[in-house]
Structure formats: C-alpha cells, structure tokens
CSV table of C-alpha atoms in Angstrom, one decimal:
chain,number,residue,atom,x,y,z
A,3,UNK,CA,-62.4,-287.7,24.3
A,4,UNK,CA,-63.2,-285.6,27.2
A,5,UNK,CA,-67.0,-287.4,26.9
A,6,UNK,CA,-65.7,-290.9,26.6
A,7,UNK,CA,-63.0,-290.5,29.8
A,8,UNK,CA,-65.9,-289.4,31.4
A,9,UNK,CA,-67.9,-292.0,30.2
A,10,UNK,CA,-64.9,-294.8,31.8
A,11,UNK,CA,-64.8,-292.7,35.2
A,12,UNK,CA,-68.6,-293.6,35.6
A,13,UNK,CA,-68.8,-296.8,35.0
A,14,UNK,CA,-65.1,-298.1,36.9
A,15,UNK,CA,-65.2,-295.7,39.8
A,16,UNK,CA,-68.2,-297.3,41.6
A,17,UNK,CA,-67.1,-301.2,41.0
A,18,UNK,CA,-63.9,-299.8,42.2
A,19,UNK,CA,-65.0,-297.6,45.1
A,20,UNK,CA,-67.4,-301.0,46.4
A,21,UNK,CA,-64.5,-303.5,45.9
A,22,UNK,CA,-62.2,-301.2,47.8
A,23,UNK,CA,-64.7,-301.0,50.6
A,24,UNK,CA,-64.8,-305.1,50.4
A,25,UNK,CA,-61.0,-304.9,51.2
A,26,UNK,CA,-61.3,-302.6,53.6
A,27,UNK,CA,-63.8,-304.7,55.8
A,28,UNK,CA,-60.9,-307.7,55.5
A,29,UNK,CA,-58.1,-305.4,56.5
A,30,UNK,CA,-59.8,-303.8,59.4
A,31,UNK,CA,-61.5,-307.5,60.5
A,32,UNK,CA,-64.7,-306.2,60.4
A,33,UNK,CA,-67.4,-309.0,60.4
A,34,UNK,CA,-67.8,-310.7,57.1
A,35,UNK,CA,-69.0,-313.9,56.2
A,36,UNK,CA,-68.4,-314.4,53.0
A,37,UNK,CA,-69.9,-318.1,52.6
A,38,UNK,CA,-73.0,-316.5,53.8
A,39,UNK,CA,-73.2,-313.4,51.3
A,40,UNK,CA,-71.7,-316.3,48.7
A,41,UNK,CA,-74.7,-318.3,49.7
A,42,UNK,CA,-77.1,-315.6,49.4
A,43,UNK,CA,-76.0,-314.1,45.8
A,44,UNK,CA,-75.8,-317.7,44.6
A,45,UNK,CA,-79.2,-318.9,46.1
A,46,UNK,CA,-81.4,-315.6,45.6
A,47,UNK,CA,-79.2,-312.7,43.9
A,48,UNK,CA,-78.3,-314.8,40.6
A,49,UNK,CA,-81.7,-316.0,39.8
A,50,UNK,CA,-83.3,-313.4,40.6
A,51,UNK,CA,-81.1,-311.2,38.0
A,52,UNK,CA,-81.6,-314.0,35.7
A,53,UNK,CA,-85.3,-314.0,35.6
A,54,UNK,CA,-85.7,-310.4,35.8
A,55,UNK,CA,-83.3,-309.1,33.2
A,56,UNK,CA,-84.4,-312.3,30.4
A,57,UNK,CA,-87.7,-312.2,30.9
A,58,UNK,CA,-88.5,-308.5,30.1
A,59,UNK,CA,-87.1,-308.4,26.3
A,60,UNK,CA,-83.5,-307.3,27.1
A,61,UNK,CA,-82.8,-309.7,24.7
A,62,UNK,CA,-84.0,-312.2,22.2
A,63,UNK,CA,-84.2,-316.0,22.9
A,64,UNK,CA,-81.8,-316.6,19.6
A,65,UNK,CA,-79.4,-313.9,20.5
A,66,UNK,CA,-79.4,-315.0,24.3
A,67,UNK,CA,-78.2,-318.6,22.9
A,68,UNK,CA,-75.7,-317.1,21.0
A,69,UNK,CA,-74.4,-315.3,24.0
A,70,UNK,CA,-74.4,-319.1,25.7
A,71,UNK,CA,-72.3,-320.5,22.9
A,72,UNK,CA,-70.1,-317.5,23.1
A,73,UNK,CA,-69.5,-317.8,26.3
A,74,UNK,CA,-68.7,-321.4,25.7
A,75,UNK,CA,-66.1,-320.5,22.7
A,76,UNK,CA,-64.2,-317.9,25.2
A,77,UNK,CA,-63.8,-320.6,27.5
A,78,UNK,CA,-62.2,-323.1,25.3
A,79,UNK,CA,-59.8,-320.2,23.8
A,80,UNK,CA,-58.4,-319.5,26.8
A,81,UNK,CA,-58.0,-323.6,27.6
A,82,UNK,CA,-56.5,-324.1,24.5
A,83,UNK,CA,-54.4,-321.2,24.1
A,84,UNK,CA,-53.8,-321.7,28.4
A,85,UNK,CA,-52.7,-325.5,28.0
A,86,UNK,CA,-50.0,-324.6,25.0
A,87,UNK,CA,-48.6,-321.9,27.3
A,88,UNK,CA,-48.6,-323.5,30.9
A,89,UNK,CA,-46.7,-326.6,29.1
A,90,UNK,CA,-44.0,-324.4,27.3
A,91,UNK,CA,-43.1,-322.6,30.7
A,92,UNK,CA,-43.2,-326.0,32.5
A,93,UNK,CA,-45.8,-325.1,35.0
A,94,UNK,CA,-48.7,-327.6,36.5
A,95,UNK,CA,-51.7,-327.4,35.0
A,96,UNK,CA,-54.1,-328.9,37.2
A,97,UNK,CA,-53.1,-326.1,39.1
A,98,UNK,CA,-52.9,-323.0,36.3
A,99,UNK,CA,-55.5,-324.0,34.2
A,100,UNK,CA,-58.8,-323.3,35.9
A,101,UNK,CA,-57.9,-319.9,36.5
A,102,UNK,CA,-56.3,-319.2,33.2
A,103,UNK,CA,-59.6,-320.6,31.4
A,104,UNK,CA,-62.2,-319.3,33.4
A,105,UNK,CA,-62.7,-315.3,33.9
A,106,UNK,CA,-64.4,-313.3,36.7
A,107,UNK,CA,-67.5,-312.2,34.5
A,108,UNK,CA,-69.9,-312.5,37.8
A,109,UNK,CA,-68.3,-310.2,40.3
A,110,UNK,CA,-66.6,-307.9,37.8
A,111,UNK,CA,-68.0,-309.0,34.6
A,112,UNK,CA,-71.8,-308.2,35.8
A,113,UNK,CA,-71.6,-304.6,37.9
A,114,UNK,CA,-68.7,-303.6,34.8
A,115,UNK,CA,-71.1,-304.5,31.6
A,116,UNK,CA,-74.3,-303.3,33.1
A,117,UNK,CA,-73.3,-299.9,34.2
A,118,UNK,CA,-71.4,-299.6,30.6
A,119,UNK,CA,-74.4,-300.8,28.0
A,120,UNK,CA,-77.3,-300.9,30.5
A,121,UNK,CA,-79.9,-303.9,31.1
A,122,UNK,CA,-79.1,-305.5,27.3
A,123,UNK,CA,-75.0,-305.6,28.8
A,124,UNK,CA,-76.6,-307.6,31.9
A,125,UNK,CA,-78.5,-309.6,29.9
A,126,UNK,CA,-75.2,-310.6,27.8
A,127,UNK,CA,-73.3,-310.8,31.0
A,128,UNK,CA,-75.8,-313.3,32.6
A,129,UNK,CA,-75.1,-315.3,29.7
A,130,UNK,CA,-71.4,-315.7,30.6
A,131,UNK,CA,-72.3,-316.0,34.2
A,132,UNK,CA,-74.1,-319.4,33.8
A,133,UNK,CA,-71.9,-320.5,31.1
A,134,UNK,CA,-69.1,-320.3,34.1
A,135,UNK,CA,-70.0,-321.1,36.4
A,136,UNK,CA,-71.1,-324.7,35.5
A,137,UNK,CA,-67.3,-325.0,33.9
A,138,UNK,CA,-66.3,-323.7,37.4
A,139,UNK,CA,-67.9,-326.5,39.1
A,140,UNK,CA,-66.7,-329.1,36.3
A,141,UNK,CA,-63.6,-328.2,34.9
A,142,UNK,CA,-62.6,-326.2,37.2
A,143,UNK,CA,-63.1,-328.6,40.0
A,144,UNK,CA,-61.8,-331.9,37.6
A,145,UNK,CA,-58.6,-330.1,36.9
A,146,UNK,CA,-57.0,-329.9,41.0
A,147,UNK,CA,-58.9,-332.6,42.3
A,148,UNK,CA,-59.3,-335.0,39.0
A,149,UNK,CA,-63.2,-335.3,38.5
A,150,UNK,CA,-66.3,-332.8,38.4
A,151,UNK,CA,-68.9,-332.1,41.1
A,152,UNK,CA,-72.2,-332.8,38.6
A,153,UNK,CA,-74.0,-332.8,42.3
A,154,UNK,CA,-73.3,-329.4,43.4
A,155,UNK,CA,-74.1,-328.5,40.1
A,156,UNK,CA,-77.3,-329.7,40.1
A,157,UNK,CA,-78.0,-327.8,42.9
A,158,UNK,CA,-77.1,-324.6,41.4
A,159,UNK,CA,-80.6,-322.5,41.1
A,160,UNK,CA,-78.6,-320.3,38.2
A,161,UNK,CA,-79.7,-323.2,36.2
A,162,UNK,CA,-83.1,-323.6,36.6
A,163,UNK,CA,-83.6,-320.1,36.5
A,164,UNK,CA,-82.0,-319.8,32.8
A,165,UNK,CA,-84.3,-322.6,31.9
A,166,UNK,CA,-87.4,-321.0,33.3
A,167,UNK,CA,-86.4,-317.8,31.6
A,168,UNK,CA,-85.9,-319.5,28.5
A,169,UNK,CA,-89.5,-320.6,28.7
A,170,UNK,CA,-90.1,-317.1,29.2
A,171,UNK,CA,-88.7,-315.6,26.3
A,172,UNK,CA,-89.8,-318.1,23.9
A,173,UNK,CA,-93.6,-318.2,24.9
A,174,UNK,CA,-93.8,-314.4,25.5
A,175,UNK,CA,-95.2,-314.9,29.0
A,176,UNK,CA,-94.6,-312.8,31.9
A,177,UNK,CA,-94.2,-313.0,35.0
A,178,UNK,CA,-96.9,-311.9,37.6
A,179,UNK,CA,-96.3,-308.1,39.1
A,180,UNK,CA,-95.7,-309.2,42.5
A,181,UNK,CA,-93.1,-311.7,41.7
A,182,UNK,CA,-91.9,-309.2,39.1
A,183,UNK,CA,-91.1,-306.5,41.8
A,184,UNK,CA,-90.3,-309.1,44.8
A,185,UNK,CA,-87.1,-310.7,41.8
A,186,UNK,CA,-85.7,-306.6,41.1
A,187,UNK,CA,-85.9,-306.1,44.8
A,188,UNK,CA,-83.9,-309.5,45.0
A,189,UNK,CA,-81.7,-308.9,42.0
A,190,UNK,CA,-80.9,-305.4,43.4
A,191,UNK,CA,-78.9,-307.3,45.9
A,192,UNK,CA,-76.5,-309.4,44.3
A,193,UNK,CA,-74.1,-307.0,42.6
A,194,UNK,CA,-73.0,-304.4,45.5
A,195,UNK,CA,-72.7,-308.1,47.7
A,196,UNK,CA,-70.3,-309.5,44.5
A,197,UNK,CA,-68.3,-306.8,44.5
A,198,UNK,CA,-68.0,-306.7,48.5
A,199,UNK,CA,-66.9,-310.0,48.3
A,200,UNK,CA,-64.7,-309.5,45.2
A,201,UNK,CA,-62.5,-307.1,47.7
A,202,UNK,CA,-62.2,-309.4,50.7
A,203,UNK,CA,-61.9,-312.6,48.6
A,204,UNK,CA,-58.7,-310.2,47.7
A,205,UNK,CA,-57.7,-308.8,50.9
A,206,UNK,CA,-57.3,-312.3,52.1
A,207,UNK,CA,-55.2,-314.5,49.7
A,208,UNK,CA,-52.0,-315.5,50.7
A,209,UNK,CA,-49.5,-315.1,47.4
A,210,UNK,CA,-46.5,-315.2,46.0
A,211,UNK,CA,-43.8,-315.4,43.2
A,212,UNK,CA,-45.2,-312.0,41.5
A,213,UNK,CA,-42.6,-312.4,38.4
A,214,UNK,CA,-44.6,-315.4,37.0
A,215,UNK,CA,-47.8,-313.9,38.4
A,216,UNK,CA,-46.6,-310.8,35.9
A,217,UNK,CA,-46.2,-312.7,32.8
A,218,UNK,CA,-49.0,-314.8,33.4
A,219,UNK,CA,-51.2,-311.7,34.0
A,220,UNK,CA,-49.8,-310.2,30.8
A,221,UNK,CA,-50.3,-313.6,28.9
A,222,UNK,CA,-54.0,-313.7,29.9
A,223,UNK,CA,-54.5,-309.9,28.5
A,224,UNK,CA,-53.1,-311.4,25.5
A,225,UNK,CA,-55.5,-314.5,25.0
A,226,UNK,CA,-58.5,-312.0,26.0
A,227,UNK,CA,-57.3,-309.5,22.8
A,228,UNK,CA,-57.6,-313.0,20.4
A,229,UNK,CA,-61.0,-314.2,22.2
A,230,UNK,CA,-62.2,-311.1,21.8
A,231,UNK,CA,-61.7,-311.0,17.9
A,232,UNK,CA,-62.5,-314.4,17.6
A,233,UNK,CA,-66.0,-314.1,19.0
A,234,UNK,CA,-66.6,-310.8,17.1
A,235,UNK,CA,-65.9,-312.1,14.1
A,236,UNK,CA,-67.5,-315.4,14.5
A,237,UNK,CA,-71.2,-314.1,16.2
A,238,UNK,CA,-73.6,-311.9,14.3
A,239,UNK,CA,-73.7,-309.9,17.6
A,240,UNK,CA,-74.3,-306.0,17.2
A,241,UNK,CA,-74.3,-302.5,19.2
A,242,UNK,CA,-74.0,-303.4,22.8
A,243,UNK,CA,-74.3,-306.9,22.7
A,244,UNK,CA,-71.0,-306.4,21.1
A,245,UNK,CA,-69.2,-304.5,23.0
A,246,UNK,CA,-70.3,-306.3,26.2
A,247,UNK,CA,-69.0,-309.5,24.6
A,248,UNK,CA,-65.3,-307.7,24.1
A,249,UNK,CA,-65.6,-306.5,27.8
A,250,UNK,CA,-66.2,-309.7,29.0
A,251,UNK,CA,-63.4,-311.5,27.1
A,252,UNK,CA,-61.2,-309.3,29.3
A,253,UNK,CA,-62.0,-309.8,33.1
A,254,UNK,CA,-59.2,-311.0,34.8
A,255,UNK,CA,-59.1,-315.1,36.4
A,256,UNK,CA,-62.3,-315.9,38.8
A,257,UNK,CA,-61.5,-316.1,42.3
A,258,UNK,CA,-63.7,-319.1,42.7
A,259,UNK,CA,-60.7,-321.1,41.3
A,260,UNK,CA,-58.6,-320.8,43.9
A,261,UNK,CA,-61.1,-322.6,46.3
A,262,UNK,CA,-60.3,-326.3,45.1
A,263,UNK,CA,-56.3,-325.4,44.1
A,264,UNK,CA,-55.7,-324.0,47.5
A,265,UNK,CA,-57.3,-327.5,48.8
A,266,UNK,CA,-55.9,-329.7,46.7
A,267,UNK,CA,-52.7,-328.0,45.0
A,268,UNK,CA,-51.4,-326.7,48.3
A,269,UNK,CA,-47.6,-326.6,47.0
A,270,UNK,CA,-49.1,-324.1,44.1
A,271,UNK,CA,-51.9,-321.9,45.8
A,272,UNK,CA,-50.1,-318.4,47.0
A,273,UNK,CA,-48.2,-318.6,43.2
A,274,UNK,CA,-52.3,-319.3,41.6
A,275,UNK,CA,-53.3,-316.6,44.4
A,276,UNK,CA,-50.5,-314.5,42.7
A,277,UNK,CA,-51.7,-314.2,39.7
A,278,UNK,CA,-55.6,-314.4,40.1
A,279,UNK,CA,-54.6,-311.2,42.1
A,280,UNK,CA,-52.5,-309.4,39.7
A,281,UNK,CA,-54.7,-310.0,37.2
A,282,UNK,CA,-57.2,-308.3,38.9
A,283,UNK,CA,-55.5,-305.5,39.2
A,284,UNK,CA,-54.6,-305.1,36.0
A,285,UNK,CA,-58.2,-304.6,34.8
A,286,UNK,CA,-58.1,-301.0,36.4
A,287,UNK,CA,-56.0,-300.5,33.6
A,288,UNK,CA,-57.3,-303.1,30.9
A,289,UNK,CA,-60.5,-302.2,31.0
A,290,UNK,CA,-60.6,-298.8,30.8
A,291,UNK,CA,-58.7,-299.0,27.2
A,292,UNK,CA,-60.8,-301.4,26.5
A,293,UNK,CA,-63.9,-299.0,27.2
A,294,UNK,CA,-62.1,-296.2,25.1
A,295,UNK,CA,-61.0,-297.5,22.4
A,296,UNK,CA,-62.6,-300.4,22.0
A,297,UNK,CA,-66.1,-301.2,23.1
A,298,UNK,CA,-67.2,-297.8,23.4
C-alpha cells in the first residue's frame, strides 16, 4: 500500500503543485494571457505531442483507432446518460450538456495519464484529446448557440497532425532527426502551459448555486464509473492502455465549455461555472482512488 500511495503522490502532486501556481498568477494579477498560451499549445504544443508520441511505436495503428472510437463511445455515454438526467431535474440542456458530455482529458487528462503509464498513457490520452476536442467545437458549440463551427475546426492543426501520424504508423516511416528533436522540444511545452492555464481558467470563473453544482459533480463521477466499465469491457485494450482509458473516463467537465455558455447562455454560466469547478476539484479526490484501486 505504502508503494502504491507513493506511487499516487507522484503522479498528482506535480499536476497539482503547476495548476495551483496557474491560480496563483490569476489571484495575484500577474500577467497572463491565456488566449496566447491557448493559442500556442493549440497551434504548436498539441501537434507536436501528437507527432512525436505516435510516430515512435507508443502504440499500434489498430490499437490507436481503437482508442479514437473509445473516446468517441465515452462521449456518447455521458450524452446519453447527461440528457436523461438534465431533463429529470428540469435543468437547460443547451446549457448543461456540453460540459456534462465532454471531459477535461487535455489539461488534466494528458499531464495525469502520462506521468501514471508513461509515453503509451500519452499516446492513449492523445487519442481522447482529438476525439474532444472536435465534439468541443461541434457539439459543444451546436448545443448553446444551435449549430457547429466546422470552420474553426478545420483549422485545428490537432487534426492534420493525427492524420500525418497515422501515415506514420501505418507505413513505418520516420520522421527526420532534426524535426524529431525540434517536435519533443515543442511537445515539452504544451503540458506545464495546460496545466498553467488549467489554474487561472479556474481562478477566474464567476459561479454559483454550489448545491446543484454538488449533485451534478457527484452525478458525473457516477456516469464516469459506468463509461469506465463500459469501455473495458467492450475494447480488447490491455496493461496500460487500460488503465489510462479508466483514468480518462474520470476527468472532471472541460473548461472550454464554458466559453460559448458564458456567451450565449448568460442567465446559466456562474451555475455551468459551478459545477465545471467543483468537478474539478473533486478529481483530487477521484482520481487518486481511482489510481489505487483501480487502474493501478
């Protein structure tokens, strides 16, 4: 026991320690630009991950697609199981359902799974990563404002990255050493600027009415416990592609959701801000279990 606690303590205490920092910088108003670092993880620290971690044999093409469709399947688990609820307790879901259907696996999800099962727990987190963000910028954009944004999508270099990598691990090819080195140096970037963010994205939202932010939070533990078993059961997945699959099923609601409900669901954002933020907290319990007695 004393080997697996000690195990948790390594892998939570520096997300935890670099997120706390992030909130620090927002409460003391130190400058922070967080559309810039957003910018800059999303334009060069993503791909760069992407084609670094994929293209070196962390993981097989067939088990990498897997890992998509996964990723998929969690997503419409939580919609499903997310609509049935939001409609019994009478709440909006143009405004609850992004953030009940679409976790955090990027700024939690990544630093969490990689420092827990190494580069082939990246390499499944990646998977999730892309798989999200595109529902992020379709569903969870359709659902407050009532249609996607296929443009910004497209934009999105996350996705041509995937499908060069894909290339990658399908012909055997490799990248050139010099591009090789200049995507770690890159990739080495994006997850201490994630979880920076992660902390001042938090230090900043304005919420309210913790009760149902409580049971919400509490309900979304819930529907990560049946996704979790769903997917295990389901995918021939094994060892640490596993267990990073479980982990993943319990990161708390994305922050990026609140970015369109805050915009267009005004009436509703410090209750979504609420719970996206007690969520979050609630993985400093969560996950730990989750790394003892679960997915160790």
């Amino acid at each position: 026991m004393d080997v697996i606690f000690g195990h948790v303590v390594t892998v939570m205490l520096p997300v935890l320690l670099c997120v706390l920092l992030g909130y620090g910088l927002a409460v003391l108003r130190a400058p922070f630009d967080r559309k810039m670092f957003g910018s800059l993880v999303a334009n060069a620290g993503y791909p760069a991950l992407i084609l670094s971690h994929l293209a070196k044999d962390h993981i097989e093409l067939g088990a990498f697609l897997n890992v998509l469709l996964a990723a998929a399947c969690m997503i419409l688990i939580f919609g499903v199981l997310g609509f049935g609820i939001l409609k019994l307790l009478g709440l909006p879901v143009q405004a609850y359902l992004s953030p009940m259907m679409l976790s955090n696996v990027g700024n939690i999800g990544l630093p969490v799974t990689t420092l827990a099962f190494g580069a082939e727990g990246a390499a499944v987190a990646l998977g999730f990563v892309v798989v999200v963000l595109a529902a992020i910028f379709t569903i969870g954009v359709a659902l407050p404002i009532g249609k996607p944004d296929f443009k910004t999508l497209a934009k999105q270099p996350v996705i041509y990255a995937v499908m060069v990598a894909l290339v990658l691990m399908e012909t055997g090819w490799s990248l050139p050493g010099p591009v090789d080195q200049s995507l770690s140096i890159l990739a080495g970037l994006a997850v201490p600027i994630m979880l920076l963010t992660l902390g001042h994205s938090l230090a900043t939202l304005k919420f309210g009415n913790l009760g149902r932010a409580a049971t919400l939070s509490v309900i979304h533990i819930c529907f990560s416990v049946v996704a979790a078993l769903a997917l295990t059961s389901v995918f021939p997945f094994s060892g640490a592609q596993q267990n990073a699959v479980i982990l993943l099923c319990f990161m708390p609601p994305s922050v990026a959701t609140y970015l369109a409900v805050s915009q267009h669901r005004p009436d509703d954002a410090p209750a979504v801000a609420g719970f996206i933020f007690l969520s979050t907290l609630m993985t400093l319990l969560t996950l730990p279990l989750v790394l003892t007695y679960w997915a160790a």
